[in-house]
Amino acid sequence: MAPPASRIAHAFPGLATAAATRFAPSSSTSSPRLALHPRLRSARSFYSSVARSSSGGGTVSGSSTSEEDQRLKSELIFLGTGTSEGIPRVSCLTHPTKTCPVCTKAAEPGNPNRRRNTSILLRHVTASGTTNIVVDAGKFFYHSALQWFPTFGLRTIDGVIITHSHADAIGGLDCLRDWTNNVQSTIPIYVAERDYEVMKMTHYYLIDTSVVIPGAAVSALQFNIIKEEPFMVHNLEVIPLPVWHGQGYRSLGFRFGDVCYISDVSDIPEETYKLLENCELLIMDALRPDRSSSTHFGLPRALEEIRKIKPKKTLFTGMMHLMDHEKVNSDLARLMQTEGLDIQLSYDGLRIPVRL
């Protein structure tokens, strides 16, 4: 259940008098029906619990049922769940004397420890059509797309939302040229003004296209400046979740319906907690098993935050090579028995049904 209007208005002063900004949508093409990912057993149970909780009691009209059915067909796909350098590390695989257990596993095809830059894709299904909305396009984005777009029958990108302006979030913007040259005319980018200013330096030729050599086919992007207040991407409401990503560095998480996504965080401002209430699925930064860094939650701090936020289910993302998928998941499973906490590590290619 999404936060009530009063809570949003309290967290975003002045929102009551200003309507959420709507941007002109780009053309979208419905993707084919997707087959359930073979490793997605936990998602099946999560989907069932969502369906049961949404059914409620009493009589539901046919139109309401149809609308709810459409919402339940939306999906979230993890395009990447790793750190900036990705897993495995070259330095680990080439070390002359030491063996890194996680990187060694990650080198195996299909191993869940293989992780690229954190990114998700929301396949938003409504009665009027389907849109594919990406959050972050980092350095490894094109490699992720090469693997997961064909796997899940994806083709268009109807919008890219940016969390912050580090290379693991924007380093792949140039790779969007494959879409704007061969699939669609343009891609809308939704970005905070502070991060747009960084892009003017790092990707100046994508913003000021007058400097591009005639005939060069760079990405055709439409930049839309977002603020820390709700906005629309096509017909999906997106609620920013402001967080700190190191001292004095602002990053954004986002809420989509009952899903809250916070990929890069070292601290959560008090006002953001109000926007996390009644969260069905929380996707949270958890860098390493022992401690936090100056810019990311470690596992102990992430668990503290989960106990405070109280989501129904949590999936961690942004894991480094000290986080062994099977071992950490085995440890996390005990929390269900001891505290009733449903927490797991995500992995690249994980796909789950969501309510948007």
Short mmCIF file of C-alpha atoms in Angstrom, two decimals:
data_model
loop_
_atom_site.label_atom_id
_atom_site.label_comp_id
_atom_site.label_asym_id
_atom_site.label_seq_id
_atom_site.Cartn_x
_atom_site.Cartn_y
_atom_site.Cartn_z
CA MET A 1 0.00 0.00 0.00
CA ALA A 2 1.34 3.36 -1.01
CA PRO A 3 1.84 6.07 1.61
CA PRO A 4 -1.24 8.30 2.10
CA ALA A 5 -1.30 11.75 0.57
CA SER A 6 -1.00 13.40 3.97
CA ARG A 7 2.29 11.61 4.66
CA ILE A 8 3.72 12.60 1.29
CA ALA A 9 2.64 16.19 1.75
CA HIS A 10 4.28 16.27 5.18
CA ALA A 11 7.56 14.96 3.79
CA PHE A 12 7.44 17.23 0.74
CA PRO A 13 6.35 20.74 1.86
CA GLY A 14 4.36 22.58 -0.76
CA LEU A 15 3.35 19.45 -2.60
CA ALA A 16 -0.32 19.99 -1.82
CA THR A 17 -0.33 23.11 -3.98
CA ALA A 18 1.84 21.81 -6.80
CA ALA A 19 0.84 18.88 -8.95
CA ALA A 20 3.44 16.21 -9.65
CA THR A 21 5.35 16.96 -12.85
CA ARG A 22 4.39 14.81 -15.81
CA PHE A 23 6.77 14.37 -18.72
CA ALA A 24 5.83 13.60 -22.29
CA PRO A 25 5.99 9.82 -22.77
CA SER A 26 8.02 8.21 -25.48
CA SER A 27 6.59 5.46 -27.64
CA SER A 28 6.55 2.02 -26.05
CA THR A 29 6.15 -1.49 -27.31
CA SER A 30 4.56 -4.25 -25.30
CA SER A 31 6.98 -7.03 -24.42
CA PRO A 32 5.95 -10.68 -24.80
CA ARG A 33 4.76 -12.67 -21.82
CA LEU A 34 7.77 -13.78 -19.82
CA ALA A 35 8.53 -17.27 -18.53
CA LEU A 36 9.32 -17.44 -14.82
CA HIS A 37 13.04 -17.47 -14.11
CA PRO A 38 14.04 -21.04 -13.12
CA ARG A 39 15.72 -19.95 -9.86
CA LEU A 40 12.78 -17.86 -8.70
CA ARG A 41 11.23 -20.11 -6.04
CA SER A 42 11.17 -17.43 -3.35
CA ALA A 43 9.48 -15.00 -5.72
CA ARG A 44 6.66 -17.46 -6.27
CA SER A 45 5.86 -17.43 -2.56
CA PHE A 46 6.23 -13.65 -2.45
CA TYR A 47 3.84 -13.29 -5.38
CA SER A 48 1.35 -15.59 -3.65
CA SER A 49 1.53 -13.57 -0.43
CA VAL A 50 1.00 -10.33 -2.35
CA ALA A 51 -1.98 -11.79 -4.16
CA ARG A 52 -3.51 -13.05 -0.93
CA SER A 53 -2.96 -9.81 0.96
CA SER A 54 -4.38 -7.74 -1.90
CA SER A 55 -7.54 -9.81 -2.17
CA GLY A 56 -8.83 -8.59 1.21
CA GLY A 57 -12.45 -9.27 2.07
CA GLY A 58 -15.88 -8.26 0.87
CA THR A 59 -17.09 -7.71 -2.67
CA VAL A 60 -14.82 -6.30 -5.34
CA SER A 61 -16.25 -4.88 -8.55
CA GLY A 62 -15.24 -6.39 -11.89
CA SER A 63 -13.39 -3.24 -12.99
CA SER A 64 -11.46 -3.06 -9.73
CA THR A 65 -10.52 -6.72 -10.02
CA SER A 66 -9.32 -6.19 -13.59
CA GLU A 67 -7.21 -3.20 -12.55
CA GLU A 68 -5.70 -5.16 -9.67
CA ASP A 69 -4.95 -8.10 -11.98
CA GLN A 70 -3.06 -5.74 -14.28
CA ARG A 71 -1.02 -4.36 -11.38
CA LEU A 72 -0.05 -7.85 -10.27
CA LYS A 73 1.36 -8.65 -13.71
CA SER A 74 4.11 -6.04 -13.36
CA GLU A 75 7.60 -7.34 -12.70
CA LEU A 76 10.95 -6.22 -11.36
CA ILE A 77 14.16 -7.59 -12.87
CA PHE A 78 17.58 -7.18 -11.26
CA LEU A 79 19.95 -6.20 -14.09
CA GLY A 80 22.83 -5.90 -11.61
CA THR A 81 23.41 -6.40 -7.88
CA GLY A 82 27.12 -5.71 -7.39
CA THR A 83 29.59 -2.99 -6.58
CA SER A 84 31.22 -0.49 -8.92
CA GLU A 85 34.03 -2.85 -10.00
CA GLY A 86 31.69 -5.84 -10.23
CA ILE A 87 32.20 -9.45 -9.18
CA PRO A 88 34.50 -11.27 -9.94
CA ARG A 89 37.47 -8.97 -9.61
CA VAL A 90 40.34 -9.29 -12.04
CA SER A 91 42.76 -8.76 -9.15
CA CYS A 92 41.34 -11.78 -7.35
CA LEU A 93 41.33 -14.10 -10.36
CA THR A 94 44.94 -13.24 -11.20
CA HIS A 95 46.41 -13.20 -7.68
CA PRO A 96 49.56 -15.40 -7.63
CA THR A 97 49.16 -16.78 -4.11
CA LYS A 98 45.66 -16.14 -2.75
CA THR A 99 42.33 -17.62 -3.82
CA CYS A 100 39.14 -15.55 -3.41
CA PRO A 101 36.30 -18.06 -2.87
CA VAL A 102 33.51 -15.74 -4.03
CA CYS A 103 35.29 -14.46 -7.14
CA THR A 104 36.26 -18.03 -8.04
CA LYS A 105 32.60 -19.06 -7.85
CA ALA A 106 31.52 -15.92 -9.73
CA ALA A 107 33.71 -16.91 -12.67
CA GLU A 108 31.47 -19.95 -13.20
CA PRO A 109 28.62 -19.41 -15.73
CA GLY A 110 25.27 -18.86 -14.01
CA ASN A 111 26.69 -18.52 -10.52
CA PRO A 112 24.66 -16.04 -8.40
CA ASN A 113 27.86 -14.47 -7.06
CA ARG A 114 28.52 -12.95 -10.50
CA ARG A 115 27.38 -9.35 -10.07
CA ARG A 116 27.39 -6.27 -12.28
CA ASN A 117 26.60 -2.66 -11.30
CA THR A 118 23.36 -2.23 -9.35
CA SER A 119 20.40 -1.64 -11.64
CA ILE A 120 16.80 -2.76 -11.90
CA LEU A 121 14.20 -2.79 -14.66
CA LEU A 122 10.51 -2.35 -13.91
CA ARG A 123 8.24 -3.96 -16.47
CA HIS A 124 5.11 -1.94 -15.72
CA VAL A 125 1.97 -3.56 -17.11
CA THR A 126 -1.33 -1.67 -17.26
CA ALA A 127 -4.53 -1.96 -19.27
CA SER A 128 -3.12 0.62 -21.71
CA GLY A 129 0.17 -1.15 -22.36
CA THR A 130 3.60 -2.09 -21.05
CA THR A 131 6.57 0.17 -20.29
CA ASN A 132 10.13 -0.79 -19.38
CA ILE A 133 11.65 1.60 -16.83
CA VAL A 134 15.30 1.25 -15.86
CA VAL A 135 16.88 2.57 -12.67
CA ASP A 136 20.55 3.46 -13.31
CA ALA A 137 22.73 2.66 -16.32
CA GLY A 138 26.21 2.12 -14.96
CA LYS A 139 29.52 0.97 -16.45
CA PHE A 140 28.33 -2.63 -16.95
CA PHE A 141 24.82 -1.78 -18.14
CA TYR A 142 25.32 -2.91 -21.73
CA HIS A 143 26.73 -6.26 -20.59
CA SER A 144 23.70 -6.71 -18.34
CA ALA A 145 21.33 -5.82 -21.17
CA LEU A 146 23.09 -8.24 -23.53
CA GLN A 147 22.30 -11.05 -21.12
CA TRP A 148 18.93 -10.17 -19.65
CA PHE A 149 17.04 -8.35 -22.42
CA PRO A 150 17.01 -11.40 -24.73
CA THR A 151 16.44 -13.74 -21.78
CA PHE A 152 13.29 -11.93 -20.66
CA GLY A 153 11.99 -10.78 -24.05
CA LEU A 154 12.75 -7.09 -23.42
CA ARG A 155 13.43 -4.60 -26.23
CA THR A 156 12.49 -0.97 -25.52
CA ILE A 157 13.63 1.34 -22.74
CA ASP A 158 10.85 3.80 -21.94
CA GLY A 159 12.74 5.75 -19.29
CA VAL A 160 15.90 5.73 -17.15
CA ILE A 161 15.78 7.06 -13.59
CA ILE A 162 19.11 8.04 -12.01
CA THR A 163 19.88 7.56 -8.31
CA HIS A 164 23.15 9.55 -8.29
CA SER A 165 26.00 10.56 -10.58
CA HIS A 166 28.73 8.04 -9.76
CA ALA A 167 30.11 6.00 -12.66
CA ASP A 168 28.31 2.83 -11.58
CA ALA A 169 25.00 4.68 -12.04
CA ILE A 170 25.60 6.79 -15.17
CA GLY A 171 28.65 5.26 -16.87
CA GLY A 172 26.49 3.39 -19.38
CA LEU A 173 24.48 6.33 -20.74
CA ASP A 174 26.58 6.32 -23.90
CA CYS A 175 25.57 2.69 -24.51
CA LEU A 176 21.94 3.75 -24.88
CA ARG A 177 22.87 4.70 -28.46
CA ASP A 178 22.06 1.12 -29.50
CA TRP A 179 18.44 1.74 -28.57
CA THR A 180 18.11 5.27 -29.96
CA ASN A 181 19.88 4.30 -33.20
CA ASN A 182 18.10 0.99 -33.79
CA VAL A 183 15.02 0.53 -31.58
CA GLN A 184 13.43 3.89 -30.72
CA SER A 185 13.98 7.56 -31.42
CA THR A 186 14.86 8.75 -27.92
CA ILE A 187 15.01 7.78 -24.24
CA PRO A 188 13.83 10.06 -21.38
CA ILE A 189 16.30 10.42 -18.50
CA TYR A 190 15.03 11.48 -15.06
CA VAL A 191 17.77 13.01 -12.96
CA ALA A 192 18.24 15.43 -10.04
CA GLU A 193 19.71 18.80 -10.96
CA ARG A 194 22.91 18.21 -8.96
CA ASP A 195 23.56 15.03 -10.93
CA TYR A 196 22.63 16.69 -14.22
CA GLU A 197 25.38 19.24 -13.53
CA VAL A 198 27.85 16.38 -13.20
CA MET A 199 26.62 14.89 -16.48
CA LYS A 200 27.36 18.21 -18.19
CA MET A 201 31.00 17.37 -17.54
CA THR A 202 31.10 13.57 -17.82
CA HIS A 203 28.66 13.26 -20.75
CA TYR A 204 28.76 16.78 -22.19
CA TYR A 205 28.23 15.55 -25.78
CA LEU A 206 24.96 13.84 -24.82
CA ILE A 207 23.62 17.08 -23.35
CA ASP A 208 25.04 19.63 -25.80
CA THR A 209 24.75 17.68 -29.05
CA SER A 210 26.04 20.66 -31.06
CA VAL A 211 29.58 19.47 -30.27
CA VAL A 212 28.98 16.07 -31.90
CA ILE A 213 30.76 15.51 -35.21
CA PRO A 214 28.18 15.37 -38.04
CA GLY A 215 27.26 11.78 -38.78
CA ALA A 216 28.26 10.46 -35.35
CA ALA A 217 25.33 8.58 -33.83
CA VAL A 218 25.40 9.18 -30.08
CA SER A 219 22.58 8.42 -27.65
CA ALA A 220 19.51 10.63 -28.18
CA LEU A 221 18.37 11.42 -24.65
CA GLN A 222 15.69 13.72 -23.21
CA PHE A 223 16.81 15.03 -19.83
CA ASN A 224 14.09 15.74 -17.26
CA ILE A 225 15.06 17.38 -13.98
CA ILE A 226 13.41 15.83 -10.93
CA LYS A 227 13.11 17.19 -7.42
CA GLU A 228 12.66 15.43 -4.10
CA GLU A 229 8.93 15.14 -4.67
CA PRO A 230 6.76 12.63 -6.57
CA PHE A 231 6.92 12.62 -10.35
CA MET A 232 5.49 10.53 -13.16
CA VAL A 233 7.26 8.27 -15.64
CA HIS A 234 4.55 7.55 -18.19
CA ASN A 235 1.66 6.50 -15.93
CA LEU A 236 3.78 5.26 -13.01
CA GLU A 237 4.13 7.45 -9.93
CA VAL A 238 7.68 7.56 -8.59
CA ILE A 239 8.35 8.82 -5.05
CA PRO A 240 11.98 9.85 -4.36
CA LEU A 241 13.53 8.53 -1.16
CA PRO A 242 16.35 10.97 -0.27
CA VAL A 243 19.31 9.35 1.50
CA TRP A 244 22.98 10.07 2.21
CA HIS A 245 25.65 8.22 0.24
CA GLY A 246 28.65 9.37 2.24
CA GLN A 247 29.03 12.58 4.21
CA GLY A 248 27.33 15.46 2.42
CA TYR A 249 26.58 13.44 -0.73
CA ARG A 250 22.90 13.10 -1.59
CA SER A 251 21.57 10.07 -3.41
CA LEU A 252 18.02 9.01 -4.19
CA GLY A 253 16.16 5.82 -3.59
CA PHE A 254 12.71 5.46 -5.14
CA ARG A 255 9.31 4.09 -4.18
CA PHE A 256 7.16 2.47 -6.85
CA GLY A 257 3.82 1.45 -5.38
CA ASP A 258 4.63 -1.07 -2.65
CA VAL A 259 8.29 -1.42 -3.68
CA CYS A 260 11.05 0.69 -2.11
CA TYR A 261 14.49 0.70 -3.75
CA ILE A 262 17.58 2.13 -1.99
CA SER A 263 20.78 1.00 -3.69
CA ASP A 264 23.42 3.43 -2.37
CA VAL A 265 23.10 4.61 1.23
CA SER A 266 25.17 5.35 4.30
CA ASP A 267 22.42 7.05 6.33
CA ILE A 268 18.68 7.65 6.08
CA PRO A 269 17.29 11.09 7.00
CA GLU A 270 14.46 11.00 9.52
CA GLU A 271 11.95 12.48 7.07
CA THR A 272 12.54 9.63 4.60
CA TYR A 273 11.29 6.99 7.06
CA LYS A 274 7.77 8.35 6.66
CA LEU A 275 7.90 7.45 2.98
CA LEU A 276 8.97 3.89 3.77
CA GLU A 277 5.93 3.01 5.85
CA ASN A 278 3.84 0.00 4.77
CA CYS A 279 6.55 -1.18 2.37
CA GLU A 280 5.84 -4.63 0.91
CA LEU A 281 9.26 -5.15 -0.67
CA LEU A 282 12.40 -3.28 0.38
CA ILE A 283 15.51 -3.51 -1.80
CA MET A 284 18.40 -2.27 0.33
CA ASP A 285 22.13 -1.63 0.03
CA ALA A 286 24.31 -4.15 1.93
CA LEU A 287 27.94 -3.96 0.87
CA ARG A 288 29.79 -6.37 3.16
CA PRO A 289 29.07 -8.86 5.97
CA ASP A 290 31.03 -7.33 8.81
CA ARG A 291 30.69 -3.53 8.83
CA SER A 292 29.58 -0.46 6.92
CA SER A 293 31.87 1.71 4.82
CA SER A 294 31.81 5.50 4.68
CA THR A 295 29.38 5.33 1.75
CA HIS A 296 27.42 2.07 2.07
CA PHE A 297 25.50 0.08 4.65
CA GLY A 298 27.13 -3.13 5.74
CA LEU A 299 25.02 -6.11 6.74
CA PRO A 300 24.75 -5.24 10.49
CA ARG A 301 23.53 -1.68 9.80
CA ALA A 302 21.20 -2.84 7.02
CA LEU A 303 19.58 -5.31 9.44
CA GLU A 304 19.12 -2.53 11.99
CA GLU A 305 17.31 -0.47 9.38
CA ILE A 306 15.07 -3.37 8.38
CA ARG A 307 13.99 -3.84 12.00
CA LYS A 308 13.09 -0.16 12.06
CA ILE A 309 11.36 0.05 8.66
CA LYS A 310 9.56 -3.32 9.02
CA PRO A 311 9.01 -4.26 5.37
CA LYS A 312 7.23 -7.53 4.61
CA LYS A 313 10.19 -8.76 2.54
CA THR A 314 13.73 -7.49 1.95
CA LEU A 315 16.22 -8.20 -0.82
CA PHE A 316 19.77 -6.91 -0.43
CA THR A 317 21.74 -5.48 -3.35
CA GLY A 318 25.14 -3.86 -3.98
CA MET A 319 27.16 -6.76 -2.51
CA MET A 320 30.96 -6.95 -2.76
CA HIS A 321 33.07 -10.11 -3.04
CA LEU A 322 33.03 -10.77 0.72
CA MET A 323 29.32 -11.61 0.46
CA ASP A 324 29.00 -15.26 -0.55
CA HIS A 325 25.49 -15.77 -1.92
CA GLU A 326 24.78 -19.20 -0.46
CA LYS A 327 26.50 -18.64 2.89
CA VAL A 328 24.93 -15.25 3.61
CA ASN A 329 21.50 -16.43 2.49
CA SER A 330 21.82 -19.42 4.80
CA ASP A 331 22.59 -17.08 7.70
CA LEU A 332 19.74 -14.75 6.78
CA ALA A 333 17.28 -17.65 6.65
CA ARG A 334 17.75 -18.10 10.41
CA LEU A 335 16.30 -14.63 10.97
CA MET A 336 12.96 -15.89 9.69
CA GLN A 337 12.98 -18.49 12.45
CA THR A 338 14.23 -16.22 15.22
CA GLU A 339 12.66 -12.85 14.33
CA GLY A 340 10.22 -13.51 11.50
CA LEU A 341 12.35 -11.42 9.11
CA ASP A 342 12.06 -12.43 5.45
CA ILE A 343 15.43 -11.36 4.02
CA GLN A 344 17.57 -12.68 1.16
CA LEU A 345 20.32 -11.54 -1.16
CA SER A 346 19.20 -10.66 -4.67
CA TYR A 347 21.21 -11.75 -7.70
CA ASP A 348 21.63 -10.66 -11.31
CA GLY A 349 18.72 -11.94 -13.37
CA LEU A 350 16.34 -12.37 -10.43
CA ARG A 351 12.81 -11.51 -11.55
CA ILE A 352 9.87 -11.04 -9.20
CA PRO A 353 6.23 -9.98 -9.63
CA VAL A 354 5.48 -6.66 -7.95
CA ARG A 355 2.56 -4.31 -7.21
CA LEU A 356 3.17 -0.93 -8.83
#
